[in-house]
CSV table of C-alpha atoms in Angstrom, one decimal:
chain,number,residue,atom,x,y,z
A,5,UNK,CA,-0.9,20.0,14.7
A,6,UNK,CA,-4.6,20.7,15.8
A,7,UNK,CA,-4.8,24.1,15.7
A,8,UNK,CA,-7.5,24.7,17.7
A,9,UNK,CA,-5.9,23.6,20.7
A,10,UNK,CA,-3.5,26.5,20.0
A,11,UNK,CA,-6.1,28.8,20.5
A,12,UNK,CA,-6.6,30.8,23.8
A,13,UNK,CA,-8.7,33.4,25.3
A,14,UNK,CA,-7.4,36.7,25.6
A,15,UNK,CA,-9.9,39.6,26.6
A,16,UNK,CA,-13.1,37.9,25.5
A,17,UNK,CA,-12.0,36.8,22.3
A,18,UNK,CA,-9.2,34.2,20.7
A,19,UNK,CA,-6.1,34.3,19.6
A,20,UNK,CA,-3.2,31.6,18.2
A,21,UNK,CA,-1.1,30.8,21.5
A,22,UNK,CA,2.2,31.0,20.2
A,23,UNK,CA,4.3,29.7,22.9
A,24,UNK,CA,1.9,26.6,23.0
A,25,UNK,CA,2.5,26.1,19.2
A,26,UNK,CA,6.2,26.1,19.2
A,27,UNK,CA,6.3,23.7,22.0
A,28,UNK,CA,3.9,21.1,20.2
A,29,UNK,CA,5.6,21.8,16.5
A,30,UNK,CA,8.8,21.2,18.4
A,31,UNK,CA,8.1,18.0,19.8
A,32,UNK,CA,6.1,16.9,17.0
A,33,UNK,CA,9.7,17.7,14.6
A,34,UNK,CA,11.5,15.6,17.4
A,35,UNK,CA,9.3,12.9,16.8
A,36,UNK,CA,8.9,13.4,13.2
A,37,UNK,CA,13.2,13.0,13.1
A,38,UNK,CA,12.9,10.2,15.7
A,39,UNK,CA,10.4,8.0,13.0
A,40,UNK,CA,12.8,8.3,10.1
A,41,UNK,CA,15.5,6.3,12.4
A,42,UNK,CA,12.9,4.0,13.7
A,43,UNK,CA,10.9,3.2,11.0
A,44,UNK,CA,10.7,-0.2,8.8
A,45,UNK,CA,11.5,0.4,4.9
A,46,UNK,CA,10.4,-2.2,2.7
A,47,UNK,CA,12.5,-1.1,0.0
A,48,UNK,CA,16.6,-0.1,0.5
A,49,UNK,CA,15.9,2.6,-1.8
A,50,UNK,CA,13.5,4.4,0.4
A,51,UNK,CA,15.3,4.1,3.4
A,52,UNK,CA,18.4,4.8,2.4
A,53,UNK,CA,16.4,8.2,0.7
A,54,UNK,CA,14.9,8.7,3.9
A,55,UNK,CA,18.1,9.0,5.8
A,56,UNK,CA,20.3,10.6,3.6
A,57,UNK,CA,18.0,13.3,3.4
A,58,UNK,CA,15.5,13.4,6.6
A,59,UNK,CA,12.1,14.8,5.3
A,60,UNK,CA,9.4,14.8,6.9
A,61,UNK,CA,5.9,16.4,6.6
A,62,UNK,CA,4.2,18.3,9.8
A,63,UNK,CA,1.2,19.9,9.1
A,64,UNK,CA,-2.1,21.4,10.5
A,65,UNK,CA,-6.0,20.2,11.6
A,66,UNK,CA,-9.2,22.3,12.5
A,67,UNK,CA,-8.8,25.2,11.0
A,68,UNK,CA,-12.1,25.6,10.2
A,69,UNK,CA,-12.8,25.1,13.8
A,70,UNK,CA,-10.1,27.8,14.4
A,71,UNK,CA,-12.5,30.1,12.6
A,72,UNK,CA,-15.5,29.2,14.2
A,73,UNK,CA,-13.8,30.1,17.5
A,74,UNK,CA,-12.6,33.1,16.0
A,75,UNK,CA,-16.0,34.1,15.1
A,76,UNK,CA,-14.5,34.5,11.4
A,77,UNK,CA,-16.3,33.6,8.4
A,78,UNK,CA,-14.4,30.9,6.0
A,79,UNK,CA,-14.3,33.0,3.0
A,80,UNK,CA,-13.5,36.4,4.4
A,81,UNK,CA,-10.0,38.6,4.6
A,82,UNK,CA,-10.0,37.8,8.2
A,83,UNK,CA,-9.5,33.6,7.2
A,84,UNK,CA,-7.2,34.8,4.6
A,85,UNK,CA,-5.0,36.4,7.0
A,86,UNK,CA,-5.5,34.0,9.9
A,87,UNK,CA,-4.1,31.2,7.6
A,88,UNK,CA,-1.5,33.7,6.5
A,89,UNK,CA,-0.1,33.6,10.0
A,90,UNK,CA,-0.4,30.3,11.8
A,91,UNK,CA,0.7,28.7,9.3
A,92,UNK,CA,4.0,31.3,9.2
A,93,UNK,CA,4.0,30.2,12.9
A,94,UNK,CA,3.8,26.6,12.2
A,95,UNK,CA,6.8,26.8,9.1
A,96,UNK,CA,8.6,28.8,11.5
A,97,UNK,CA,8.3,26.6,14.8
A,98,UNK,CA,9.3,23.6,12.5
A,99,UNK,CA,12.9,25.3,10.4
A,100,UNK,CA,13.4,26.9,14.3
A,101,UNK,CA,12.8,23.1,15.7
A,102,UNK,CA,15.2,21.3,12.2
A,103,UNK,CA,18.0,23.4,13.1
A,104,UNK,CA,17.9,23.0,16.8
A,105,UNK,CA,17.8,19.5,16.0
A,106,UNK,CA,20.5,19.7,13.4
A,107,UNK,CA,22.8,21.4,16.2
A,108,UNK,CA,22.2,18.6,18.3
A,109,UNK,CA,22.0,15.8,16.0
A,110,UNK,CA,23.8,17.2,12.8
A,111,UNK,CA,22.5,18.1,9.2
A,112,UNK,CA,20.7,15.7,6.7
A,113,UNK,CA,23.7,14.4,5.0
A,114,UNK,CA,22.5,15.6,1.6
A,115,UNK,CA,22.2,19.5,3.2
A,116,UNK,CA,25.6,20.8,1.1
A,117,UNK,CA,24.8,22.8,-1.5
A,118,UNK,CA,20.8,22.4,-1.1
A,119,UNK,CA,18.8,25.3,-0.9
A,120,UNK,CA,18.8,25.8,2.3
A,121,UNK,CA,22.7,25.6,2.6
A,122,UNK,CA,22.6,28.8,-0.1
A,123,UNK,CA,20.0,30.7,2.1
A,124,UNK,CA,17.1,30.3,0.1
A,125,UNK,CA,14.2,29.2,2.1
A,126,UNK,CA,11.0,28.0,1.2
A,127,UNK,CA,9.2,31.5,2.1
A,128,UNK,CA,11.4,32.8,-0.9
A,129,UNK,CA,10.0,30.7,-3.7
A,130,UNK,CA,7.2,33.2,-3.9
A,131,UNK,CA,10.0,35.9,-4.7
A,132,UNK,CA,12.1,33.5,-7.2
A,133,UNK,CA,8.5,32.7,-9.0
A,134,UNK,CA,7.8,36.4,-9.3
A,135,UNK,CA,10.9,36.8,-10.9
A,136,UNK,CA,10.8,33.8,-13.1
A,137,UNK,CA,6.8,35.5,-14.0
A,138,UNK,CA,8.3,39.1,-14.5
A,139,UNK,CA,7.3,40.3,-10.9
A,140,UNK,CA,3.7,39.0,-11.2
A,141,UNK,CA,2.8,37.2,-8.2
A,142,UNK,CA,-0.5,38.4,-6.7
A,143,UNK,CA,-0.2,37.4,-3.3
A,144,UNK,CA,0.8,38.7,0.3
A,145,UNK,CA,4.4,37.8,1.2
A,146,UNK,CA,4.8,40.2,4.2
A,147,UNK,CA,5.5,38.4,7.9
A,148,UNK,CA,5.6,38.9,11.8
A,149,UNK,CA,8.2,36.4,12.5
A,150,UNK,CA,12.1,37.2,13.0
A,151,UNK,CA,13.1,35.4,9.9
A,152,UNK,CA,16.4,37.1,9.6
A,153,UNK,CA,17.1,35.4,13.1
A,154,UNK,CA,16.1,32.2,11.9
A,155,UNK,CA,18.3,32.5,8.6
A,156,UNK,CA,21.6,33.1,10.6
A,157,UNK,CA,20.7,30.2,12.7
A,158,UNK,CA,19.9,27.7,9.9
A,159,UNK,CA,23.3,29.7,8.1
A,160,UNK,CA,25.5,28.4,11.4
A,161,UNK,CA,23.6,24.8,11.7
A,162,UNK,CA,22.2,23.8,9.2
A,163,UNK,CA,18.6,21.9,8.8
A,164,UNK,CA,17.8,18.1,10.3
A,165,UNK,CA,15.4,17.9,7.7
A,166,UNK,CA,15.3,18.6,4.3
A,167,UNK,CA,11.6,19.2,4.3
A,168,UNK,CA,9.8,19.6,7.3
A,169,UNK,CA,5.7,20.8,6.5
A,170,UNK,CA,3.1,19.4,4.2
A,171,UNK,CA,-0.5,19.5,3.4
A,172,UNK,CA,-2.1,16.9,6.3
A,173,UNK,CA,-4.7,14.7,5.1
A,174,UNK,CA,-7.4,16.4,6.8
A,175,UNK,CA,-10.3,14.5,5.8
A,176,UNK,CA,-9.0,11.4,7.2
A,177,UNK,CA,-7.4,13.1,10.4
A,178,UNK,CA,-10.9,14.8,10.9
A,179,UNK,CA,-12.0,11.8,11.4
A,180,UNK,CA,-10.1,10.4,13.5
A,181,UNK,CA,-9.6,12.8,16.4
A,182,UNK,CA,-13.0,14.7,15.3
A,183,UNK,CA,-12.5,18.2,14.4
């Protein structure tokens, strides 16, 4: 997702256009889904992997030049917070757009008894990892999102997707589409 073009101007300044963003990340999960049936494995393994349990990896460009709109300096609390919640937007957009799809398509036939199947999502590992370090986790877990919304959805449909964000090679993307 190329953040930037999520951004839009309110007032004078910027802000992350959130109805745009869950229409991209939404398409972008359809497509993501879509690949998995499409695609050519080399190895049985790997495909058969790949469709039992339907992973795939959205993530985000131009951040930095998310900042630079935002008039916001990379190493400040303001960049801190900014990452804090687009990317909350963009994990959001993508379990909101895996369990639509899983309503429509069904869940990843490994989804029984995985975590998301026992309500644990992957914005709770920071809570299991404070407990695992004796409630020492030095890090900002509060949100904006309905996530108690999302959790009875993903309870009554499942997940298409067993994961559905990663880290996007940004240095190569950069490159590419030049941000």
């Amino acid at each position: 997702v190329n953040l930037v073009n999520h951004m839009m101007e309110v007032d004078g300044g910027y802000v992350l256009d959130h109805a745009k963003l869950q229409k991209t990340v939404r398409t972008a999960m359809r497509m993501l889904d879509n690949v998995i049936d499409i695609n050519y494995y080399a190895v049985k393994k790997a495909r058969d992997s790949n469709l039992r349990h339907r992973p795939v990896g959205l993530g985000i460009m131009a951040f930095q030049d998310s900042l630079y709109q935002l008039r916001v300096p990379y190493a400040s609390d303001a960049a801190v917070e900014f990452a804090d919640r687009s990317m909350e937007a963009v994990c959001y957009y993508a379990y909101m757009a895996s369990t639509e799809l899983a309503e429509e398509r069904g869940r990843y036939s490994s989804y029984r008894g995985s975590l998301w199947d026992r309500g644990i999502l992957p914005i709770d590992s920071l809570k299991l990892l404070a407990e695992q370090r004796g409630g020492y986790v030095e890090v900002d877990n509060s949100t904006t999102l309905d996530w108690d919304a999302l959790r009875a959805r993903i309870a009554q449909f499942g997940m298409r997707n067993s994961n559905c964000v990663a880290i996007a090679p940004t240095a190569t993307i950069s490159n590419i589409v030049g941000v």
